Short mmCIF file of C-alpha atoms and ligand atoms in Angstrom, two decimals:
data_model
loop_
_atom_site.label_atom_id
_atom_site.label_comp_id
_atom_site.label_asym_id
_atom_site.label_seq_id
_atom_site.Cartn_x
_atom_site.Cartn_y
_atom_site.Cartn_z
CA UNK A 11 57.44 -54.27 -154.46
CA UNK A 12 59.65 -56.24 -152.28
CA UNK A 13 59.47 -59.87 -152.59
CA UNK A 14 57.50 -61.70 -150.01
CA UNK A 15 59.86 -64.66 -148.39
CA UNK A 16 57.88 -65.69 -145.57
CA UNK A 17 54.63 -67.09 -144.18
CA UNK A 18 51.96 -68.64 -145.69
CA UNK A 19 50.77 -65.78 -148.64
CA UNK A 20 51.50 -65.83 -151.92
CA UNK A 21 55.37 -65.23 -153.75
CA UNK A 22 55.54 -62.11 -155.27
CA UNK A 23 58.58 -62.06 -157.24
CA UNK A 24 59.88 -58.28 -158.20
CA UNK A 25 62.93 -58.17 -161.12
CA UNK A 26 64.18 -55.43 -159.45
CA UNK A 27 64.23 -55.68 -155.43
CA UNK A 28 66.76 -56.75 -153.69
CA UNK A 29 64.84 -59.70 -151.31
CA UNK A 30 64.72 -63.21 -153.20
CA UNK A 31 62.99 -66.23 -152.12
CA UNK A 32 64.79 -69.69 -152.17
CA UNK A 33 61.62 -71.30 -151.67
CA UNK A 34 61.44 -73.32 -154.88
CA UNK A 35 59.07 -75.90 -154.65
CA UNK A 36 56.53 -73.26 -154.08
CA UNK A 37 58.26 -71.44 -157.07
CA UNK A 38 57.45 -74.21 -158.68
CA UNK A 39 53.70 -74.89 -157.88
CA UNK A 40 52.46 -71.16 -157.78
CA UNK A 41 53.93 -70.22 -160.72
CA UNK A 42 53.33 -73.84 -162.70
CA UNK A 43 56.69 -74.30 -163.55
CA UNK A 44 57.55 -77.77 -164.92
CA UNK A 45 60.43 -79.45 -162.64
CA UNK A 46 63.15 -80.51 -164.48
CA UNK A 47 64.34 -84.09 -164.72
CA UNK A 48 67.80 -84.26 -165.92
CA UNK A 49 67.33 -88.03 -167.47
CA UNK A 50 64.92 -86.35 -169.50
CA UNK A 51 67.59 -84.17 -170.91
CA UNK A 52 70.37 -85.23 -173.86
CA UNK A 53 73.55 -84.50 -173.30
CA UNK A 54 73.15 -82.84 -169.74
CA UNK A 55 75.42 -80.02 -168.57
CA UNK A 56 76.58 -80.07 -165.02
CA UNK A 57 74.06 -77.56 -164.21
CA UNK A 58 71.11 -79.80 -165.17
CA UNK A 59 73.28 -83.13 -163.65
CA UNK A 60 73.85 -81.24 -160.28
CA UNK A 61 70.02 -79.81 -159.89
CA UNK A 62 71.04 -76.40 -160.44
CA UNK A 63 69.22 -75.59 -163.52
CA UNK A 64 66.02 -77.25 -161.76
CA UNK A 65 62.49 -76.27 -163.79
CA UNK A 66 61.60 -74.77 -167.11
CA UNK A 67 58.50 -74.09 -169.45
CA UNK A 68 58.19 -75.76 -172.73
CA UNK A 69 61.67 -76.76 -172.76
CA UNK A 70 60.56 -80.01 -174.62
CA UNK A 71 59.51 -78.20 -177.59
CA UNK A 72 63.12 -77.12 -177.67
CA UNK A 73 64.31 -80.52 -177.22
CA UNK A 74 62.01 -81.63 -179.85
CA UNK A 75 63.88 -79.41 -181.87
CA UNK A 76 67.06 -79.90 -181.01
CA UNK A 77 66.89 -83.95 -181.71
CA UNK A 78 65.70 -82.99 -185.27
CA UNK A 79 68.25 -80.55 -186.22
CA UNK A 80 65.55 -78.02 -186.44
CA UNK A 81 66.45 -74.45 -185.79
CA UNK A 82 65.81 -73.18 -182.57
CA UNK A 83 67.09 -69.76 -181.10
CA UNK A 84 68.19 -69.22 -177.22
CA UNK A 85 67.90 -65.15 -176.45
CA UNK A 86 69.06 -63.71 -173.10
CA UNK A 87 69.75 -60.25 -171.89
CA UNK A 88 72.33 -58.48 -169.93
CA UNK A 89 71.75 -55.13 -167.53
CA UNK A 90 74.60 -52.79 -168.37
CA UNK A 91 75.47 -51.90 -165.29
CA UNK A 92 77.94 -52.38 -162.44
CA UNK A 93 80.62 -55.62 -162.94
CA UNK A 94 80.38 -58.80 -164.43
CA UNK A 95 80.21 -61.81 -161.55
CA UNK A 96 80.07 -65.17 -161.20
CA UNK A 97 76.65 -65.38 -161.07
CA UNK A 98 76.20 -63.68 -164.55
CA UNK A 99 78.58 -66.22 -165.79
CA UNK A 100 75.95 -68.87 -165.39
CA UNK A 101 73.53 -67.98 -167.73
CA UNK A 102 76.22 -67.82 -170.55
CA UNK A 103 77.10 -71.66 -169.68
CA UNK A 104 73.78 -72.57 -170.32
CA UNK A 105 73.64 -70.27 -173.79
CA UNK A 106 77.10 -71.85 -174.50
CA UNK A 107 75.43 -75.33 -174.09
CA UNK A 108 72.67 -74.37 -176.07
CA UNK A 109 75.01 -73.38 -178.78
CA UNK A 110 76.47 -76.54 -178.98
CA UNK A 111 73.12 -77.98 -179.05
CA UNK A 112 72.97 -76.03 -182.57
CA UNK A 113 71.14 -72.87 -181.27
CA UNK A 114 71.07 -69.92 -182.67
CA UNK A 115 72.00 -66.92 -180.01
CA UNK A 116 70.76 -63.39 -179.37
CA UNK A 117 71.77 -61.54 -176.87
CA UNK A 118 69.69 -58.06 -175.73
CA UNK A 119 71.88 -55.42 -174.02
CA UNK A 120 69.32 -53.77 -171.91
CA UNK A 121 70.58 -50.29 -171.79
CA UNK A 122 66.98 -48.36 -172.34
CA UNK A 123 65.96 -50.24 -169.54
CA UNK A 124 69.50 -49.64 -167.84
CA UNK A 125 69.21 -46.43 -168.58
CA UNK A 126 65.23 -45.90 -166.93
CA UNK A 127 65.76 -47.86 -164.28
CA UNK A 128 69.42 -47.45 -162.77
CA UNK A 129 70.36 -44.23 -163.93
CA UNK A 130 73.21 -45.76 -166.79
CA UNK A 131 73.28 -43.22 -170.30
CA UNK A 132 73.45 -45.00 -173.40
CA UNK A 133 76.71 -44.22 -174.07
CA UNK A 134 77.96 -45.67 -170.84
CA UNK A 135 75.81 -48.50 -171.06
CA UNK A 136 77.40 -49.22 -174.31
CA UNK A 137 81.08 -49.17 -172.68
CA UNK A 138 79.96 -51.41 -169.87
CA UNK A 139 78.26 -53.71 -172.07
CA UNK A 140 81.03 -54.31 -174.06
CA UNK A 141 84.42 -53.97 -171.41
CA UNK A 142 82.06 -55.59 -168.77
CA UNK A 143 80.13 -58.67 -170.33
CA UNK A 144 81.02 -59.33 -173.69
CA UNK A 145 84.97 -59.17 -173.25
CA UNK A 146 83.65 -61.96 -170.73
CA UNK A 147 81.72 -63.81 -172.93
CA UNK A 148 84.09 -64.53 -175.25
CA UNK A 149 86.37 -65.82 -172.23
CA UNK A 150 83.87 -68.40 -171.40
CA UNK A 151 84.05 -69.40 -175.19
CA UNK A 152 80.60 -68.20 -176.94
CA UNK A 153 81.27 -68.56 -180.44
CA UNK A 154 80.94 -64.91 -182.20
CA UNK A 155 79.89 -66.40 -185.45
CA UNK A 156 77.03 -67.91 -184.20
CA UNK A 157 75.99 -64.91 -181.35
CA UNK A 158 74.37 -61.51 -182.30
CA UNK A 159 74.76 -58.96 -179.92
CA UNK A 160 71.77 -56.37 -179.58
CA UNK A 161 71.12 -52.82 -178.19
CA UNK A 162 67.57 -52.46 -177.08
CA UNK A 163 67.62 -48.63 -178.06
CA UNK A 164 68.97 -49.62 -181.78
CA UNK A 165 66.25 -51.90 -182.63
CA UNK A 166 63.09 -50.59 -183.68
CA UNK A 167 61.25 -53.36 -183.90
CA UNK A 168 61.93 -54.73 -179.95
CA UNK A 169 60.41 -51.25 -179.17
CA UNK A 170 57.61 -51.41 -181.61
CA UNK A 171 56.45 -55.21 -180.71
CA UNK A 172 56.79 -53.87 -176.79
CA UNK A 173 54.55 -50.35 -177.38
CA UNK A 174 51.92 -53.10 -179.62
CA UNK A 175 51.49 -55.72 -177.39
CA UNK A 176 51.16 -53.16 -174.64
CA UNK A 177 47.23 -53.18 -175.93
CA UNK A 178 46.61 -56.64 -174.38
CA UNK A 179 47.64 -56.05 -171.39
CA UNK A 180 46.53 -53.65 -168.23
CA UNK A 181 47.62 -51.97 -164.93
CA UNK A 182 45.25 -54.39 -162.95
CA UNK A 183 48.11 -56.93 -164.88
CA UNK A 184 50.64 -55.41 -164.28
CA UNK A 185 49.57 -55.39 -160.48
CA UNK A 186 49.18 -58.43 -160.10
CA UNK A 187 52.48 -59.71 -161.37
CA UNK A 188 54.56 -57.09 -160.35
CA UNK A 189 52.80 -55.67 -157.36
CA UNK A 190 52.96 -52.17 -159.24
CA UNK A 191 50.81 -49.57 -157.50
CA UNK A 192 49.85 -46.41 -158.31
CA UNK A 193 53.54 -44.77 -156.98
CA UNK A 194 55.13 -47.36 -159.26
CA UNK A 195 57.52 -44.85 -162.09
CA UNK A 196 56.16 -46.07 -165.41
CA UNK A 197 59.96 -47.13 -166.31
CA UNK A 198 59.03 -49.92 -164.54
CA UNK A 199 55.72 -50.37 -166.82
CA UNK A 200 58.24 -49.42 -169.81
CA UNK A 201 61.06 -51.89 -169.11
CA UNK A 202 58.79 -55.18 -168.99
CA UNK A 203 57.02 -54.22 -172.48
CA UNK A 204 61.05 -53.72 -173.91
CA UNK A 205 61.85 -56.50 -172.24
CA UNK A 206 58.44 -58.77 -174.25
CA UNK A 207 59.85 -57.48 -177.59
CA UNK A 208 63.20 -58.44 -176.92
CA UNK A 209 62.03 -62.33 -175.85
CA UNK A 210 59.52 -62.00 -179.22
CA UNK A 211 61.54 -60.65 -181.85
CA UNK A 212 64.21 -63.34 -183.17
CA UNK A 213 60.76 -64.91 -184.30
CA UNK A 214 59.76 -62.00 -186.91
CA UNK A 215 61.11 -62.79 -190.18
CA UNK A 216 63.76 -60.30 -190.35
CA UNK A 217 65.14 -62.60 -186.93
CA UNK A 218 65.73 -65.69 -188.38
CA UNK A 219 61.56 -66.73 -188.54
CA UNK A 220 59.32 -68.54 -186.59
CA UNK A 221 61.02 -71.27 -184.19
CA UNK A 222 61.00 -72.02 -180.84
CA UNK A 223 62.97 -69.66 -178.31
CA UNK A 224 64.12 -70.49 -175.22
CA UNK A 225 65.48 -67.80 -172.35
CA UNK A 226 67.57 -69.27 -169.80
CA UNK A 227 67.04 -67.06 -166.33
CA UNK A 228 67.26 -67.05 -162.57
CA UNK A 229 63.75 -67.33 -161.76
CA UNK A 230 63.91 -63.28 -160.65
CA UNK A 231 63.27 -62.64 -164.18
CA UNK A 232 60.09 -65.26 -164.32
CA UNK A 233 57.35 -62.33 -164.31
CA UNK A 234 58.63 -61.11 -167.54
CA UNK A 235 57.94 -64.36 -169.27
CA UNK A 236 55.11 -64.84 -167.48
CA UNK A 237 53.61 -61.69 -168.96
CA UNK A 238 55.53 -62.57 -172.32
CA UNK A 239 53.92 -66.12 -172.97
CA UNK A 240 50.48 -64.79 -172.09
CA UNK A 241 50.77 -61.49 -174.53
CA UNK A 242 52.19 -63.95 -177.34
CA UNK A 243 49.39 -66.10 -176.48
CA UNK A 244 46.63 -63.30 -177.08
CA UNK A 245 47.78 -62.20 -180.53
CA UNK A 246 47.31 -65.58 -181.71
CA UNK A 247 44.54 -66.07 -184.22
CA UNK A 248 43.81 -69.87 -183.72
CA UNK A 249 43.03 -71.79 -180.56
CA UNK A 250 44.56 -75.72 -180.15
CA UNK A 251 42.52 -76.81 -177.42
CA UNK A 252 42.18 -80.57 -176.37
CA UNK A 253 38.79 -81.90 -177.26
CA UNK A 254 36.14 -82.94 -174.47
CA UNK A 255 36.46 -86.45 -176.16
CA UNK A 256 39.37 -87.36 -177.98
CA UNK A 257 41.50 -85.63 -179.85
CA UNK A 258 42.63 -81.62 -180.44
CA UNK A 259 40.14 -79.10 -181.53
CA UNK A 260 41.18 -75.59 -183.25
CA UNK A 261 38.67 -72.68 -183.24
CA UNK A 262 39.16 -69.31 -184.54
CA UNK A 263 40.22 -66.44 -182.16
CA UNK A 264 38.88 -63.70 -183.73
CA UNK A 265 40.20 -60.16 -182.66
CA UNK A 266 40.22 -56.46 -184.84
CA UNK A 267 43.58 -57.62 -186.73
CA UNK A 268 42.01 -60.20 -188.44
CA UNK A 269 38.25 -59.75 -188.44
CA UNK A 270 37.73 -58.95 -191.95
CA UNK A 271 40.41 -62.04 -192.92
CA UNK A 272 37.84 -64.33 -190.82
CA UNK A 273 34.85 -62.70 -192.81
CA UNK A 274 33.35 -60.39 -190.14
CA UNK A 275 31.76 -57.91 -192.01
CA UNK A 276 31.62 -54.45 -190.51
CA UNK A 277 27.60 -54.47 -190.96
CA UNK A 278 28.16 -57.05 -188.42
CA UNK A 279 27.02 -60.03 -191.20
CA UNK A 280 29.80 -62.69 -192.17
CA UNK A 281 31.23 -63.54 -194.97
CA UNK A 282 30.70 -67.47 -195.50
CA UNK A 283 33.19 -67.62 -198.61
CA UNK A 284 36.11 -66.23 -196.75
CA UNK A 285 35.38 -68.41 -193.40
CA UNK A 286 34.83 -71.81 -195.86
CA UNK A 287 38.36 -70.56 -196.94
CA UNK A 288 40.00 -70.30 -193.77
CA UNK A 289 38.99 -73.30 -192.82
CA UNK A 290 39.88 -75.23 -196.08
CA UNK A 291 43.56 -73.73 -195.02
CA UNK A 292 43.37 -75.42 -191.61
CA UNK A 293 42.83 -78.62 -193.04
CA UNK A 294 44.88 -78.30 -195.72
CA UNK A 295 47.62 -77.55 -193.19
CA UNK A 296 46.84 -80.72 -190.89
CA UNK A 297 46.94 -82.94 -194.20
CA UNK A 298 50.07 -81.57 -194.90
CA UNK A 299 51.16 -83.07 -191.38
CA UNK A 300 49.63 -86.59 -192.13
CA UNK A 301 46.24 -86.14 -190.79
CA UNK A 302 43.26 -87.77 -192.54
CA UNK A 303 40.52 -87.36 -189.95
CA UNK A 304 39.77 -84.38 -189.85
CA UNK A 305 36.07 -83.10 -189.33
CA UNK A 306 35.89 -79.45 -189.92
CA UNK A 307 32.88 -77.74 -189.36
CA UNK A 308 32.51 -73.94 -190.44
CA UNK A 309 29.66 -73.26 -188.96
CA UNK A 310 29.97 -74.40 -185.47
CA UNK A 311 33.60 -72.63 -185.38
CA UNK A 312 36.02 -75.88 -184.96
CA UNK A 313 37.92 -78.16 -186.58
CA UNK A 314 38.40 -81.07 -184.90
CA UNK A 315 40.91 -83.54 -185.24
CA UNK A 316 40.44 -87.03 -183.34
CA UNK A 317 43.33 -89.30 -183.92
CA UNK A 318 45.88 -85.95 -183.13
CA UNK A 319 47.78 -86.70 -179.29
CA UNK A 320 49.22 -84.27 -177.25
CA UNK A 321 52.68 -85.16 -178.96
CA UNK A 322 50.83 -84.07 -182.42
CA UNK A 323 50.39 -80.48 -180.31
CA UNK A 324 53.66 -78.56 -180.74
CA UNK A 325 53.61 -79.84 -184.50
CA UNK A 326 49.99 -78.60 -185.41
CA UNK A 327 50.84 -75.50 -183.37
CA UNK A 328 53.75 -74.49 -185.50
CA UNK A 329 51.39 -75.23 -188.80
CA UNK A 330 48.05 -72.68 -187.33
CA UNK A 331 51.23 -70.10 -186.78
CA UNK A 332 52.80 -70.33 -190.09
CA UNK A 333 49.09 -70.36 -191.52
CA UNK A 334 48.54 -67.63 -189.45
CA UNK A 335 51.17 -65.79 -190.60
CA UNK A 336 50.46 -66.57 -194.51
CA UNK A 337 47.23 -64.63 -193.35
CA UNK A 338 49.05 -61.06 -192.59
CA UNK A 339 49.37 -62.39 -188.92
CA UNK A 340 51.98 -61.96 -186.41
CA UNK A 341 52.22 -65.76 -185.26
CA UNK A 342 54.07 -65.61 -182.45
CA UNK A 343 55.19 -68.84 -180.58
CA UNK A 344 55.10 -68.38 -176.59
CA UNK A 345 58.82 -68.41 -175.31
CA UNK A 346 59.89 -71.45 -173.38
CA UNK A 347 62.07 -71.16 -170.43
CA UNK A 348 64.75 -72.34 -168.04
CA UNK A 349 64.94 -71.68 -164.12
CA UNK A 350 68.46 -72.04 -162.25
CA UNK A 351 68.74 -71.89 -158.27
CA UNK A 352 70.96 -68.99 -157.21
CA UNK A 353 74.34 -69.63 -155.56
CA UNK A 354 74.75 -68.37 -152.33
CA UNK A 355 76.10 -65.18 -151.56
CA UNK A 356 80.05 -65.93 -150.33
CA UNK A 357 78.62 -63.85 -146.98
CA UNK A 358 75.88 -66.74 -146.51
CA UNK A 359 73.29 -63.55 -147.93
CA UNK A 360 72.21 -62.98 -151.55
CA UNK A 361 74.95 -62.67 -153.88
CA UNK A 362 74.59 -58.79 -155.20
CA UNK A 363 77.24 -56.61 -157.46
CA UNK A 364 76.61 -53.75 -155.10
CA UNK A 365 77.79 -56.03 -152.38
CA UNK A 366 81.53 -57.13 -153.69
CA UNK A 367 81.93 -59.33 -150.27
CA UNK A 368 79.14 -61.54 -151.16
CA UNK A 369 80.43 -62.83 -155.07
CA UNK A 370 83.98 -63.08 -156.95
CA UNK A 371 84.00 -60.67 -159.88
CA UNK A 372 85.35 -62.01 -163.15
CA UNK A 373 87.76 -59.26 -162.98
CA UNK A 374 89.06 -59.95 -159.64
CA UNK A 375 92.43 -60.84 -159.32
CA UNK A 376 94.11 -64.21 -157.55
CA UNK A 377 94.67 -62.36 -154.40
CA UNK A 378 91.18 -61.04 -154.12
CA UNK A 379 90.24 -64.81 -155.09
CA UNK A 380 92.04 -66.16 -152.13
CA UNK A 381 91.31 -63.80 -149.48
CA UNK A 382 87.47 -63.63 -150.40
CA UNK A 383 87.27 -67.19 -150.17
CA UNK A 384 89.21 -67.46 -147.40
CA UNK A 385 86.55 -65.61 -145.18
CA UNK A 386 83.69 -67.24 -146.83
CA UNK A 387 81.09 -68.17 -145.10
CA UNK A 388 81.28 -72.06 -144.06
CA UNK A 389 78.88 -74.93 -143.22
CA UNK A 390 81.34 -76.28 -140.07
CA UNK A 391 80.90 -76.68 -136.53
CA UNK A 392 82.19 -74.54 -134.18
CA UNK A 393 85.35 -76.13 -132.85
CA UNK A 394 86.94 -78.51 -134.96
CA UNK A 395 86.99 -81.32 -132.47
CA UNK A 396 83.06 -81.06 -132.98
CA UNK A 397 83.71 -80.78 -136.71
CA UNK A 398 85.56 -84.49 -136.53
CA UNK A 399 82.70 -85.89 -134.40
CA UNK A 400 79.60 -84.04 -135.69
CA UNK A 401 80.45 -83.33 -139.68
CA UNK A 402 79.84 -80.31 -141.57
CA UNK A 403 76.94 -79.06 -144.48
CA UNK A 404 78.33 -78.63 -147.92
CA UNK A 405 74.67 -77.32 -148.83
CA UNK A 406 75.02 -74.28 -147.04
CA UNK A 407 79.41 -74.41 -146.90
CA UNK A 408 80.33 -71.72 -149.82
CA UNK A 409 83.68 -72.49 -150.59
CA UNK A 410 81.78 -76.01 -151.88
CA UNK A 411 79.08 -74.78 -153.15
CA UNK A 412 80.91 -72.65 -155.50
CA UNK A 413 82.82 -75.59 -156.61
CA UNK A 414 80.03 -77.07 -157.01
CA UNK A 415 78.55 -74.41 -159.42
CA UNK A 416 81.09 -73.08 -161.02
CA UNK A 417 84.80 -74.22 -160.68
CA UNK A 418 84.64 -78.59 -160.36
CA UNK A 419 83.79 -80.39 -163.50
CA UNK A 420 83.99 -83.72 -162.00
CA UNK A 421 81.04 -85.22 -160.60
CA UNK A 422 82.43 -88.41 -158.57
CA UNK A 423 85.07 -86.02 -157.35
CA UNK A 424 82.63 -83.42 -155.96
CA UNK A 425 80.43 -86.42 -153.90
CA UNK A 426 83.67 -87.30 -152.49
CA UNK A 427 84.58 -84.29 -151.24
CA UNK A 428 80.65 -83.89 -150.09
CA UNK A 429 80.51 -87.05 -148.31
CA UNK A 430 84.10 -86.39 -147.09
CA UNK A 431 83.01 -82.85 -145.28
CA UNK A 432 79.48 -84.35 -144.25
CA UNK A 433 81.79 -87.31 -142.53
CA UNK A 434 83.83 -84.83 -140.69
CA UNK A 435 87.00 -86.14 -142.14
CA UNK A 436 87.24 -82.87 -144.30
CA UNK A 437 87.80 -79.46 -142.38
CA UNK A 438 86.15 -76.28 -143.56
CA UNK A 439 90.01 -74.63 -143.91
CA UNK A 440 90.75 -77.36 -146.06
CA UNK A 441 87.57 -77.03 -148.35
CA UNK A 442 88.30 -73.59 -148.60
CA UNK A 443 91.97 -74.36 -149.86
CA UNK A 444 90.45 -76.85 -152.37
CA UNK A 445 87.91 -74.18 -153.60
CA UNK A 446 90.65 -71.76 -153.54
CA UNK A 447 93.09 -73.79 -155.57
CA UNK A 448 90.31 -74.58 -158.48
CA UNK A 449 89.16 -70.70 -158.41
CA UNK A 450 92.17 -69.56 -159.00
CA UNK A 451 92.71 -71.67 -161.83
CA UNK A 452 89.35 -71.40 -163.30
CA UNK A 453 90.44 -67.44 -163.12
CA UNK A 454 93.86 -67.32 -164.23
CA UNK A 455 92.60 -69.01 -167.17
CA UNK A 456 89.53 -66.99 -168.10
CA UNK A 457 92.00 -63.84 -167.94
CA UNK A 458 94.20 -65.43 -170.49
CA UNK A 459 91.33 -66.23 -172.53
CA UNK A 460 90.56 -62.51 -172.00
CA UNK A 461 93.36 -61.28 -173.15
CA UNK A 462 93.53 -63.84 -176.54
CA UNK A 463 90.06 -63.08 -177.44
CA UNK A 464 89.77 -59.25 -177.10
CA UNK A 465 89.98 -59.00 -180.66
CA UNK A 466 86.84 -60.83 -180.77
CA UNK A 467 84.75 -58.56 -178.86
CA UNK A 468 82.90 -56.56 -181.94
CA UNK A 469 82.54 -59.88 -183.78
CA UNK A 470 80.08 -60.68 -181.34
CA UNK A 471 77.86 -57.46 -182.44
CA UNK A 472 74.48 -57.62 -184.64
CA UNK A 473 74.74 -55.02 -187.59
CA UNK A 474 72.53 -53.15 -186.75
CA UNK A 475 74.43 -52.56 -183.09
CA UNK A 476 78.32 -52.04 -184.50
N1 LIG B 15 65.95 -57.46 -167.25
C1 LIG B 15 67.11 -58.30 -167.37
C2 LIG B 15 68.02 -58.08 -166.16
O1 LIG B 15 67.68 -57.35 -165.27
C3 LIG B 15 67.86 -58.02 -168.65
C4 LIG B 15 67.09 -58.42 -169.85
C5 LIG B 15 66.60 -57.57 -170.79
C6 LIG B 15 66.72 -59.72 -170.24
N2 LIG B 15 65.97 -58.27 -171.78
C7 LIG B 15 66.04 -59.58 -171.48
C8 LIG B 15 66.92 -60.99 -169.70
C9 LIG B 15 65.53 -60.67 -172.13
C10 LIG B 15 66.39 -62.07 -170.37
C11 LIG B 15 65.70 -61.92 -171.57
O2 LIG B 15 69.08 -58.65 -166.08
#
């Protein structure tokens, strides 16, 4: 199950192994991510500006969305277990952006899958959750009215979509995205299927209805949409194909939930009333959206609508799922996604919470701050004379790239200090004093904010979860 980071074969990425690979362009074409292109983006955060948040799925229906002031919902999980680090605190700067960008947030604590996986009771899970991850998420400044805070073992209906959806799917699947074999525990089977109903569920009705979701994530956690987006994709009970000539075409997916609402007759005859009628709610549904040419045809299974573009898509898509829905279906909307690089571990190895040399813990006090960064690993040259001549690399130099990802706001000030430590003028002591100076800050401050919004902490929790 461990990730493969060399050579020539395919990526396997595992959720749960410790190996990672940085190779992201190949991320990117095995796995058909979409690179992102920050001028594509409104209102960029620093994460999009500076490359970190670098590829996505979808993420312009969200955008569509978010330029309308339609409703949207970002969802992300947290593991209860172990401490809170930097590298957590990413993902909650992109929800946070989100937020502003007038989503609506869910948050899953994952403590079944905590619980089957590393060991964690509920109870403790609960604790950590809360002291660990949510004290720190109202540091960072997540607004409690507008978050709901989850427990995967108090929602029956993240369980119930996982153990449903678990019928279009297979080992040979679950093989082949996870590189499960026949040893593999079937927590590991378990967790994913949690995990599905957890990405799904802010669409049911109960959740806030169908809208587009987006889950920000390392791109560790990319098999798990992966499987999501193609279970949501084989509940759904219309196709939205492009047509061979011009156009989009929509033909019936017909499956046991909805054979008898498509006219399938048990005796294996159809019902021509009930199909005529389906399809007079298709085009109904496209007039409603400003269509006029619209050739349905019953009998041959399609509807086919000429003059619709692929901008039309997203729009007619939303339409067949709230049609769908009218129908007694589920109409689920595949998730879209966001990718972000990982920083560097402050060792120069993967950043891990089991490793407390390689990452700053938001807990971690000034002194730890300094003397952590102070040993960091650096991007110099061995003597500083060669330094002066030769330059350094702030692209593997920690104490820069950590001000680059977490602690500078200021762009032109960061390519100074870049060009500055590339030129040699700029010593690896003294980028580590700069990083150290804006760390400290950066965590001096988050404690206060700690400390004034502690009171805030259960605000942040979904009824059913209090
Ligand atoms: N499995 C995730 C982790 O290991 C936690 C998680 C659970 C999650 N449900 C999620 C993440 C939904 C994103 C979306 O951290």
């Amino acid at each position: 199950m461990e990730a493969n980071i060399m050579g020539d074969e395919d990526i396997t990425i595992d959720p749960w192994g410790s190996a990672q690979s940085t190779d992201y362009d190949r991320i990117i074409d095995q796995f058909g991510l979409t690179p992102l292109n920050p001028s594509t983006i409104s209102q960029p955060s620093r994460l999009h500006r500076r490359g970190i948040v670098f590829a996505h799925r979808d993420l312009d229906v969200v955008q569509e969305s978010q330029r309308k002031g339609d409703p949207f919902g970002v969802l992300t999980g947290l593991m209860p277990s172990g401490q809170m680090h930097l590298g957590h605190s990413m993902v909650i700067e992109q929800v946070k952006w989100f937020q502003h960008q007038g989503g609506d947030v869910t948050i899953a604590v994952a403590d079944l899958e905590s619980q089957a996986t590393r060991g964690v009771g509920l109870e403790q899970g609960r604790k950590i959750a809360l002291e660990e991850y949510i004290a720190n998420y109202a540091a960072l400044g997540l607004d409690p009215e507008k978050t709901n805070v989850y427990f995967q073992s108090k929602r029956p209906v993240v369980q119930r979509l996982g153990f449903q959806l678990g019928k279009r799917t297979n080992l040979n699947e679950f093989e082949a995205i996870y590189g499960f074999n026949g040893e593999t525990n079937l927590a590991h089977v378990q967790a994913p299927l949690v995990q599905v109903g957890d990405i799904l569920h802010p669409q049911t009705e109960e959740y806030g209805g169908l809208r587009p979701i987006v889950v920000p994530v390392g791109v560790d956690q990319d098999p798990h949409l992966r499987l999501t987006r193609g279970l949501a994709s084989k509940t759904n009970w219309f196709n939205l194909k492009d047509a061979s000539s011009r156009g989009l075409i929509i033909s019936l997916s017909v499956h046991d939930e909805n054979a008898a609402v498509f006219g399938q007759m048990p005796n294996g005859r159809i019902d021509r009333s009930k199909v005529e009628q389906v399809f007079s709610q298709i085009v109904e549904s496209l007039m409603n959206l400003g269509f006029s040419d619209i050739m349905s045809s019953p009998k041959q299974g399609t509807v086919h609508v000429p003059s619709a573009t692929q901008r039309d898509k997203h729009g007619i898509r939303m339409a067949l799922l709230s049609l769908e829905r009218q129908l007694g279906g589920p109409g689920l909307l595949a998730p879209s996604s966001t990718y972000h690089h990982f920083a560097v571990g402050m060792t120069g190895d993967k950043m891990s919470s089991s490793k407390p040399k390689t990452t700053l813990f938001l807990k971690d006090d000034v002194g730890t701050v300094e003397k952590k960064i102070k040993r960091a690993f650096s991007g110099s040259q061995a003597t500083v004379e060669e330094h002066r001549r030769l330059g350094g690399n702030p692209d593997i130099d920690v104490a820069y790239q950590y001000m680059m990802y977490f602690f500078e706001d200021d762009d032109a000030y960061l390519a100074e200090i870049n060009a500055g430590y590339r030129a040699g003028n700029i010593l690896a002591g003294e980028m580590k004093q700069l990083c150290i100076d804006r760390a400290t800050e950066w965590m001096s401050n988050l404690h206060e904010m700690r400390d004034q919004t502690a009171h805030l902490v259960t605000d942040f929790l979904a009824r059913d979860s209090i």
